[in-house]
Every structure is written in C-alpha cells, then in structure tokens.
Coordinates of C-alpha atoms in Angstrom, one line a residue:
X1 CA -0.6 -20.8 -6.9
X2 CA -3.2 -18.5 -8.4
X3 CA -3.7 -15.0 -6.8
X4 CA -7.1 -13.6 -5.9
X5 CA -8.2 -10.1 -4.9
X6 CA -11.5 -9.1 -3.3
X7 CA -12.0 -5.4 -3.0
X8 CA -14.7 -2.9 -2.0
X9 CA -13.4 0.6 -2.7
X10 CA -14.4 4.2 -3.3
X11 CA -14.3 3.9 -7.1
X12 CA -17.2 1.5 -7.2
X13 CA -18.9 1.6 -3.8
X14 CA -20.2 4.1 -1.3
X15 CA -18.1 4.8 1.8
X16 CA -20.8 3.1 3.9
X17 CA -20.3 -0.1 1.9
X18 CA -16.5 0.2 2.5
X19 CA -17.2 0.4 6.2
X20 CA -19.3 -2.8 6.1
X21 CA -16.6 -4.6 4.2
X22 CA -14.1 -3.5 6.9
X23 CA -16.4 -5.1 9.5
X24 CA -16.5 -8.4 7.6
X25 CA -12.6 -8.4 7.4
X26 CA -12.3 -7.8 11.0
X27 CA -14.8 -10.7 11.8
X28 CA -13.7 -13.3 9.3
X29 CA -9.9 -12.9 8.8
X30 CA -9.0 -15.5 11.3
X31 CA -11.4 -17.9 9.6
X32 CA -10.1 -17.1 6.1
X33 CA -6.5 -17.6 7.2
X34 CA -7.3 -21.1 8.5
X35 CA -9.2 -22.2 5.4
X36 CA -7.6 -25.3 3.8
X37 CA -6.0 -24.5 0.5
X38 CA -5.2 -20.8 1.5
X39 CA -1.5 -20.2 1.4
X40 CA -1.2 -16.4 1.8
X41 CA -3.6 -13.7 2.9
X42 CA -3.0 -9.9 3.3
X43 CA -5.7 -7.5 4.4
X44 CA -5.5 -3.8 3.4
X45 CA -8.1 -1.6 5.2
X46 CA -8.1 2.2 4.7
X47 CA -10.6 5.0 4.9
X48 CA -11.8 4.3 1.3
X49 CA -10.8 0.8 0.4
X50 CA -11.0 -2.8 1.8
X51 CA -8.9 -5.4 -0.1
X52 CA -8.1 -9.1 0.6
X53 CA -5.1 -10.4 -1.4
X54 CA -5.2 -14.2 -1.3
X55 CA -2.9 -16.9 -2.7
X56 CA -5.0 -20.1 -2.7
X57 CA -6.1 -23.3 -4.7
X58 CA -8.2 -22.3 -7.8
X59 CA -11.4 -23.7 -6.4
X60 CA -11.4 -21.6 -3.2
X61 CA -13.6 -18.4 -3.0
X62 CA -13.3 -16.7 0.5
X63 CA -16.0 -14.1 -0.1
X64 CA -19.4 -14.5 -1.9
X65 CA -19.2 -12.5 -5.1
X66 CA -22.9 -12.4 -5.6
X67 CA -26.0 -12.8 -3.5
X68 CA -25.0 -10.0 -1.2
X69 CA -25.6 -6.2 -1.6
X70 CA -21.8 -5.5 -1.2
X71 CA -20.9 -7.0 -4.6
X72 CA -17.2 -7.3 -4.0
X73 CA -15.0 -6.7 -7.0
X74 CA -12.9 -9.8 -7.9
X75 CA -9.6 -10.1 -9.7
X76 CA -7.3 -12.9 -10.3
X77 CA -3.9 -13.8 -11.9
X78 CA -1.7 -11.0 -13.1
X79 CA -4.5 -8.4 -12.7
X80 CA -4.0 -8.7 -9.0
X81 CA -0.4 -7.5 -9.3
X82 CA -1.4 -4.7 -11.7
X83 CA -4.0 -3.5 -9.2
X84 CA -1.7 -3.6 -6.2
X85 CA 1.1 -1.7 -8.1
X86 CA -1.4 1.1 -9.0
X87 CA -2.8 1.2 -5.4
X88 CA 0.7 1.4 -3.8
X89 CA 1.7 4.1 -6.2
X90 CA -1.4 6.3 -5.4
X91 CA -3.0 6.1 -8.8
X92 CA -6.1 4.3 -7.5
X93 CA -6.7 6.6 -4.5
X94 CA -9.5 9.0 -3.8
X95 CA -7.0 11.7 -4.1
X96 CA -4.7 10.6 -6.9
X97 CA -1.0 10.7 -5.7
X98 CA -1.8 10.6 -2.0
X99 CA 1.3 9.9 0.1
X100 CA -0.4 7.9 2.8
X101 CA -1.3 4.8 0.8
X102 CA 2.2 3.5 0.4
X103 CA 2.6 3.5 4.1
X104 CA -0.7 1.7 4.6
X105 CA 0.3 -0.9 2.0
X106 CA 3.6 -1.4 3.8
X107 CA 2.0 -1.8 7.3
X108 CA -0.5 -4.4 5.9
X109 CA 2.5 -6.3 4.3
X110 CA 4.6 -6.1 7.5
X111 CA 1.7 -7.3 9.6
X112 CA 1.3 -10.4 7.3
X113 CA 5.0 -11.1 7.5
X114 CA 4.9 -10.9 11.3
X115 CA 1.9 -13.2 11.4
X116 CA 3.4 -15.6 9.0
X117 CA 0.4 -15.3 6.6
X118 CA 2.3 -14.4 3.4
X119 CA 4.7 -16.6 1.5
X120 CA 6.5 -17.1 -1.8
X121 CA 5.5 -15.0 -4.8
X122 CA 3.0 -12.9 -2.9
X123 CA 6.0 -11.5 -0.9
X124 CA 7.7 -10.7 -4.3
X125 CA 4.5 -9.0 -5.4
X126 CA 4.2 -6.6 -2.3
X127 CA 8.0 -5.9 -2.4
X128 CA 7.7 -5.0 -6.1
X129 CA 4.7 -2.8 -5.5
X130 CA 6.3 -0.9 -2.7
X131 CA 9.7 -0.6 -4.6
X132 CA 7.6 0.9 -7.6
X133 CA 5.7 3.3 -5.3
X134 CA 9.1 4.7 -4.2
X135 CA 10.2 5.2 -7.8
X136 CA 6.9 6.9 -8.6
X137 CA 7.4 9.2 -5.7
X138 CA 11.1 9.9 -6.6
X139 CA 10.7 10.3 -10.3
X140 CA 7.4 12.1 -10.7
X141 CA 5.7 15.1 -9.2
X142 CA 2.7 12.9 -8.4
X143 CA 3.0 13.0 -4.6
X144 CA 3.5 16.8 -4.8
X145 CA 0.6 17.4 -7.0
X146 CA -1.7 14.9 -5.3
X147 CA -2.9 15.9 -1.9
X148 CA -4.0 13.5 0.9
X149 CA -7.6 13.2 1.9
X150 CA -6.6 15.1 5.1
X151 CA -5.1 17.9 3.1
X152 CA -8.2 18.2 0.9
X153 CA -10.5 18.2 3.9
X154 CA -8.5 21.0 5.6
X155 CA -8.6 23.0 2.4
X156 CA -12.4 22.7 2.4
X157 CA -12.6 23.6 6.2
X158 CA -10.4 26.7 5.5
X159 CA -13.6 28.4 3.9
X160 CA -15.3 28.5 7.2
X161 CA -12.5 29.0 9.7
X162 CA -11.5 32.3 11.2
X163 CA -8.1 32.5 9.4
X164 CA -6.0 35.7 9.6
X165 CA -4.3 37.0 6.4
X166 CA -0.6 38.0 6.5
X167 CA 0.0 40.3 3.6
X168 CA 2.8 39.4 1.3
X169 CA 5.3 42.3 0.9
X170 CA 6.1 43.6 -2.5
X171 CA 9.1 42.2 -4.3
X172 CA 10.9 45.5 -3.9
X173 CA 9.6 47.4 -0.8
X174 CA 12.1 50.2 -1.4
X175 CA 10.6 51.1 -4.8
X176 CA 8.5 54.3 -4.6
X177 CA 8.3 55.2 -8.3
X178 CA 5.1 54.0 -10.1
X179 CA 4.9 53.8 -13.8
X180 CA 1.7 54.7 -15.6
X181 CA 1.9 51.1 -16.9
X182 CA 1.9 49.6 -13.5
X183 CA -1.3 47.9 -12.4
X184 CA -2.4 48.6 -8.9
X185 CA -4.0 45.6 -7.1
X186 CA -6.7 46.9 -5.0
X187 CA -7.1 43.5 -3.2
X188 CA -3.4 42.5 -2.4
X189 CA -3.0 38.8 -2.0
X190 CA -2.0 37.4 1.4
X191 CA -1.1 34.1 3.1
X192 CA -3.8 32.8 5.4
X193 CA -2.5 31.8 8.9
X194 CA -3.9 29.0 11.0
X195 CA -1.6 29.9 13.9
X196 CA -4.4 31.1 16.3
X197 CA -6.8 28.2 15.7
X198 CA -7.7 25.5 18.2
X199 CA -8.2 22.0 16.9
X200 CA -9.8 19.1 18.6
X201 CA -8.8 15.6 17.5
X202 CA -10.5 12.2 17.8
X203 CA -8.3 9.2 17.2
X204 CA -4.8 7.9 17.8
X205 CA -3.9 5.9 14.8
X206 CA -1.7 6.5 11.8
X207 CA -4.4 8.6 10.3
X208 CA -4.6 10.8 13.4
X209 CA -0.7 11.2 13.2
X210 CA -1.1 12.4 9.6
X211 CA -3.8 14.8 10.7
X212 CA -1.5 16.3 13.5
X213 CA 1.3 16.6 10.9
X214 CA -0.9 18.5 8.4
X215 CA -2.2 20.8 11.1
X216 CA 1.3 21.5 12.4
X217 CA 2.4 22.2 8.7
X218 CA -0.3 24.9 8.5
X219 CA 0.7 26.6 11.7
X220 CA -1.8 25.1 14.2
X221 CA -0.1 24.8 17.6
X222 CA -3.1 24.2 20.0
X223 CA -4.2 20.6 19.4
X224 CA -6.2 18.7 22.0
X225 CA -7.2 15.0 21.7
X226 CA -10.4 13.5 23.4
X227 CA -9.4 10.5 25.5
X228 CA -11.2 7.6 23.9
X229 CA -8.8 5.0 24.9
X230 CA -5.6 4.6 27.0
X231 CA -3.5 5.1 23.8
X232 CA -4.3 8.8 23.9
X233 CA -1.8 9.6 26.6
X234 CA 1.1 8.1 24.8
X235 CA -0.1 9.6 21.4
X236 CA -0.2 13.0 23.2
X237 CA 3.3 12.6 24.4
X238 CA 4.7 11.7 21.0
X239 CA 2.7 14.4 19.1
X240 CA 2.7 17.1 21.7
X241 CA -1.1 17.4 22.0
X242 CA -3.2 18.1 25.1
X243 CA -5.5 15.3 26.5
X244 CA -9.2 16.0 27.0
X245 CA -11.1 13.9 29.5
X246 CA -14.5 12.5 28.2
X247 CA -16.4 14.6 30.8
X248 CA -14.8 17.8 29.4
X249 CA -15.8 17.1 25.8
X250 CA -18.5 19.8 25.6
X251 CA -16.2 22.5 27.0
X252 CA -13.5 21.4 24.5
X253 CA -15.9 21.7 21.7
X254 CA -16.9 25.2 22.8
X255 CA -13.2 26.3 22.6
X256 CA -12.4 24.6 19.4
X257 CA -12.5 26.1 15.9
X258 CA -12.0 22.8 14.2
X259 CA -12.8 19.2 15.1
X260 CA -10.9 16.5 13.0
X261 CA -12.2 12.9 13.7
X262 CA -10.5 9.8 12.3
X263 CA -10.9 7.0 14.9
X264 CA -13.7 5.0 13.2
X265 CA -13.7 1.9 15.5
X266 CA -17.4 1.7 16.2
X267 CA -20.2 4.0 17.4
X268 CA -19.9 7.7 17.1
X269 CA -17.6 9.4 19.7
X270 CA -19.4 12.9 19.4
X271 CA -23.2 12.9 19.9
X272 CA -25.6 15.4 18.5
X273 CA -26.5 16.5 22.0
X274 CA -22.8 17.3 22.9
X275 CA -22.3 19.3 19.7
X276 CA -25.6 21.2 20.2
X277 CA -24.6 22.1 23.8
X278 CA -21.3 23.4 22.6
X279 CA -22.5 25.5 19.6
X280 CA -25.1 28.2 20.7
X281 CA -24.1 31.8 20.2
X282 CA -21.0 31.1 18.2
X283 CA -19.8 33.9 16.1
X284 CA -18.5 31.5 13.5
X285 CA -19.5 27.8 12.9
X286 CA -17.8 24.9 14.4
X287 CA -16.0 23.1 11.6
X288 CA -16.1 19.4 11.9
X289 CA -14.3 16.9 9.6
X290 CA -15.4 13.4 10.1
X291 CA -12.7 11.4 8.1
X292 CA -13.5 8.0 9.8
X293 CA -14.7 5.0 7.8
X294 CA -17.2 4.3 10.6
X295 CA -18.5 7.7 11.5
X296 CA -17.1 9.2 14.7
X297 CA -19.7 12.0 14.7
X298 CA -23.4 11.5 14.9
X299 CA -24.8 12.1 11.5
X300 CA -27.6 14.3 13.0
X301 CA -24.9 16.9 13.6
X302 CA -25.3 17.8 9.9
X303 CA -28.7 19.4 10.7
X304 CA -27.4 21.5 13.6
X305 CA -27.1 25.2 13.3
X306 CA -23.7 26.7 14.1
X307 CA -22.0 23.7 12.6
X308 CA -20.3 23.1 9.2
X309 CA -19.6 19.4 8.8
X310 CA -17.8 17.4 6.1
X311 CA -17.5 13.6 5.9
X312 CA -15.7 11.3 3.5
X313 CA -18.6 11.3 1.0
X314 CA -18.6 15.1 0.9
X315 CA -14.8 15.3 0.5
X316 CA -14.8 12.8 -2.3
X317 CA -16.5 15.3 -4.6
X318 CA -13.7 17.8 -4.1
X319 CA -10.6 15.9 -4.9
X320 CA -8.3 17.6 -7.3
X321 CA -7.3 16.5 -10.8
X322 CA -3.7 16.0 -11.7
X323 CA -1.4 16.8 -14.5
X324 CA -1.8 14.1 -17.2
X325 CA 1.9 13.9 -17.9
X326 CA 2.7 12.9 -14.4
X327 CA 0.1 10.1 -14.5
X328 CA 1.5 8.9 -17.7
X329 CA 5.0 8.8 -16.3
X330 CA 3.8 7.0 -13.2
X331 CA 2.2 4.4 -15.4
X332 CA 5.4 3.8 -17.3
X333 CA 7.2 3.3 -14.0
X334 CA 4.5 0.9 -13.0
X335 CA 4.9 -1.1 -16.2
X336 CA 8.6 -1.3 -15.6
X337 CA 8.0 -2.6 -12.1
X338 CA 5.5 -5.1 -13.4
X339 CA 8.0 -6.3 -16.0
X340 CA 10.5 -7.0 -13.1
X341 CA 7.8 -8.8 -11.2
X342 CA 6.9 -11.0 -14.3
X343 CA 10.6 -11.9 -14.5
X344 CA 10.6 -13.0 -10.9
X345 CA 7.5 -15.0 -11.5
X346 CA 9.0 -16.7 -14.5
X347 CA 12.1 -17.6 -12.6
X348 CA 10.1 -19.1 -9.7
X349 CA 8.3 -21.3 -12.2
X350 CA 11.6 -23.0 -12.9
X351 CA 12.0 -24.0 -9.2
X352 CA 10.6 -27.5 -9.6
X353 CA 13.0 -28.3 -12.5
X354 CA 16.0 -27.0 -10.5
X355 CA 15.0 -28.9 -7.4
X356 CA 14.8 -32.1 -9.6
X357 CA 18.1 -31.5 -11.2
X358 CA 19.8 -30.9 -8.0
X359 CA 18.3 -34.1 -6.6
X360 CA 19.7 -36.1 -9.5
X361 CA 23.2 -34.7 -8.8
X362 CA 22.9 -35.4 -5.0
X363 CA 21.7 -38.9 -5.6
X364 CA 24.7 -39.6 -7.9
X365 CA 27.2 -38.2 -5.3
X366 CA 25.5 -40.0 -2.4
X367 CA 25.7 -43.4 -4.3
X368 CA 29.5 -43.0 -4.7
X369 CA 30.0 -41.9 -1.1
X370 CA 28.2 -44.9 0.1
X371 CA 30.6 -47.1 -2.0
X372 CA 33.8 -45.7 -0.5
X373 CA 35.8 -48.0 1.7
X374 CA 34.9 -47.7 5.4
X375 CA 37.1 -45.7 7.8
X376 CA 37.9 -42.1 8.7
X377 CA 40.3 -41.5 5.7
X378 CA 40.0 -42.4 2.1
X379 CA 43.0 -43.2 -0.2
X380 CA 43.6 -40.7 -3.0
X381 CA 42.9 -43.2 -5.7
X382 CA 39.5 -44.2 -4.1
X383 CA 38.4 -40.5 -3.9
X384 CA 39.6 -40.0 -7.5
X385 CA 37.6 -43.0 -8.7
X386 CA 34.5 -41.9 -6.9
X387 CA 34.7 -38.4 -8.4
X388 CA 35.1 -39.7 -11.9
X389 CA 32.2 -42.1 -11.4
X390 CA 30.0 -39.2 -10.5
X391 CA 31.2 -37.1 -13.5
X392 CA 30.4 -40.1 -15.8
X393 CA 26.9 -40.6 -14.4
X394 CA 26.1 -36.9 -14.8
X395 CA 27.5 -36.8 -18.3
X396 CA 25.7 -40.0 -19.5
X397 CA 22.3 -38.5 -20.1
X398 CA 23.5 -35.4 -21.9
X399 CA 25.8 -37.6 -24.0
X400 CA 23.0 -39.9 -25.1
X401 CA 20.7 -36.8 -25.8
X402 CA 23.5 -35.2 -27.8
X403 CA 23.8 -38.3 -30.1
X404 CA 20.0 -38.5 -30.5
X405 CA 19.8 -34.8 -31.4
X406 CA 22.6 -35.0 -33.9
X407 CA 20.9 -38.1 -35.5
X408 CA 17.7 -36.2 -35.7
X409 CA 19.3 -33.1 -37.3
X410 CA 18.8 -31.0 -34.1
X411 CA 22.5 -30.8 -33.1
X412 CA 22.7 -27.0 -33.3
X413 CA 19.6 -26.7 -31.1
X414 CA 21.2 -29.0 -28.6
X415 CA 24.4 -26.9 -28.6
X416 CA 22.4 -23.7 -28.0
X417 CA 20.4 -25.3 -25.2
X418 CA 23.6 -26.5 -23.5
X419 CA 25.1 -23.1 -23.9
X420 CA 22.1 -21.5 -22.0
X421 CA 22.2 -24.1 -19.2
X422 CA 26.0 -23.9 -18.6
X423 CA 26.6 -20.3 -19.4
X424 CA 28.8 -21.1 -22.4
X425 CA 28.6 -19.4 -25.8
X426 CA 27.9 -21.6 -28.8
X427 CA 31.2 -20.5 -30.3
X428 CA 33.1 -22.0 -27.3
X429 CA 31.1 -25.3 -27.6
X430 CA 31.7 -25.5 -31.3
X431 CA 35.5 -24.9 -30.8
X432 CA 35.5 -27.7 -28.2
X433 CA 33.6 -30.1 -30.4
X434 CA 35.7 -29.3 -33.4
X435 CA 39.0 -30.1 -31.5

C-alpha cells in the first residue's frame, strides 16, 4: 500500500502557516481516518511542524496540494520513510539535534497504535525510525550539540534577565607567585546563576514539562503556573510548581522575571492589558518567551515598554549550527536504519506467495485427513498411507518442474532455487542427486 506524507513545517513555511495546518488536522483527522481506502494514518503536530503519514490506495489524496495558500509539501513511497527517519533523529528540526522530537514522534505513534489507526508496514516504518533515533543519540554527539527550542529561547532570554555571576575560582587558589609571563585577566569569567529568578509558566503539556526541566537545570526554583485548566493542579503536583489563579495573573506578572508560554490551544492567555498593568516602573524588562504554535501572548505585547518578548519566529533566527562530522555520522546511521527497513519491506512483499504456498500444503493435508477411516483412532498403516500421499502430492509439482528445467538446460538454476527455498546448499543437493 503506497505511503503518503503531507507536511507543513518550519523549513518551508511560516510558523503562522504551521498553526493553521494544525487546526486543519484537529478538525479533519476523524474524517480522514474514515475515508474509504485509507488503511493507516498518523498525525504528528509539534511547535514547528504538522505531518500526516498515510497508507492509502494510490488514487486517494486527503489534503489539497494546490488551490490553497498553505501549499502542503507532499512525499510518497520510500521518500516518506527517509523523511520520518530524519525527523525522528533530529536532523530536520528547527534546532538540529533537539532531543524532544523523538519523544513527540513516539507519542504520535503510540496514539495511533492505541486508536488502531496504524497497521502493517507503517508500524515497521515508525519502529525503525525510533530505533534509528536512539542509535543517533547513542553513537553521535548530536543531541549534546543540538539544543532544544526551549534551551535556545532561554539562552536568548538570559541577555535581559537579572542573573547574578558566581566567579570561578582559579585552578590553584594557593598559588601566590606570579610570573612576568602570566597574563592577568581584568574581567574574570563567571558562571551566571538563575537561582534567584521567578518564572511564570503557561501550559501543562509535554512542552511545559520540558520547560520546567530546563529551568530547574539552570537553577530556577520559584516556578508558578497560571491555572488555564484543571490539569494545572496535577501538573503542579508532579513538577513542584505553584498554581496561580486567573484573577491573580497581573500580580504574578509583577513578581515574575520570566514568562514562558507554551500552551497554544486557542486564543491568547495573556492580554496586552494584563501585561501593561504589570510592567510600569520595572527596573528590568519582563522577559516573555511565547513558544506556542498558537500564540499564548497577545502580539501587541511586543510594542509595550518594559517588556522583552520572543516568539517562535524570533527564535528560529538564532538556532545554532552543528559540527558537520556529527551530522555526517547521523546520516550514516539513518542510511543503515533505512537499509533494515527496506529489508523488512522486501520480506513483506513475499507474504502473498508464502500464504499461497501454505494454503497448498494445508489443502493437501486436509484432503488426506478427510479420506481417513471414520472413528476416534486410526490404524498405523492408514496414517502412514495418508502421510505418504501428502508427501507425494507436495513433491509432484517440484518433480515435474525439475524435469522441465533439466530438459531446458536450466537444471543448475533449478538446484540453486531449491537450495534457497529449503535452506540447503547446492553441494548437498548435488551429492544427493549424484547418489
């Protein structure tokens, strides 16, 4: 069954177009799954890509490829597997090597399995892509070199945050002698500390969990979460964050140094009026990172004084480049994974032949069983006779084809083919025939 892929992603589209594509997926997924001729469907929606993986009859097209201003990218056949393997391994991400994408692919795959919307070779394709992503993470430094979108955003935010600097002690604090050749650093380097910052979070999904983990890793201990749904309470218990009631949003904004929004389920959560009411007379700007696909922060906040705001489009221009050697090694591992997948595809193409062969064997056995004498027990000679009849029937067609091959001068090819089917070496067969 031919594979199809419809995708709108950051490489070829604006983030606003990705958001509109995500709306279409949410609206039409049930309709697409019920389309006659569609056998498998997996939807992958992240902050910077929307992808629909489909196994369907060749004539089916779920999404118009032209006539709309979205202009979905379309792939089919093996190119779909190549794309998925690169995506799962982090080579097609906004930040190459990001760690989150493998988890997002895995969740999309698991959801399709739970819903029963993925079958056959598409399961093999996703399993192969995820296995390859693990190999890339293990055998390259790609994940370490490539930082997530959240990490890049926090690095940008650090420029405007009130971070304290902890000086790094010298390698040998006891040393007092200074050589004339020593160079004195008038600006000793230090480690910026995020420990005293207050962060305000919007969102409770996997993206929000990643944001909390990144903030904790940098030393932030005071993290509050605006209650936008009932899930906030359970999220706060799991991630040890404080819950802020909606009516206390302005007060929470006044106290916060950093706002990280990654909910993106509809209209903005933070209005321009709320942010304006919270930012007069601030000594340092309120830093806001809106990482949601659908903006969580009113875009007018960009124009407010006392605010430094970054959204996904802003962050995309600051993603880091990676070492070429690591990308090359990742590509090699992807090619190895695709080779294994190709072998699985080739094996599955033999299924109809194997099914037919088994059916012939079963039919021969059933015919002899039906001819056995009635009763609960069968005499040994009757059982032997039935078994030999089955053997003769199964051997009849290969025997005739062997004679025909020999008469046509194709005897050696027939021997090679039989050796492949039955797992015997040509030498063994030749010895048997010569005896």
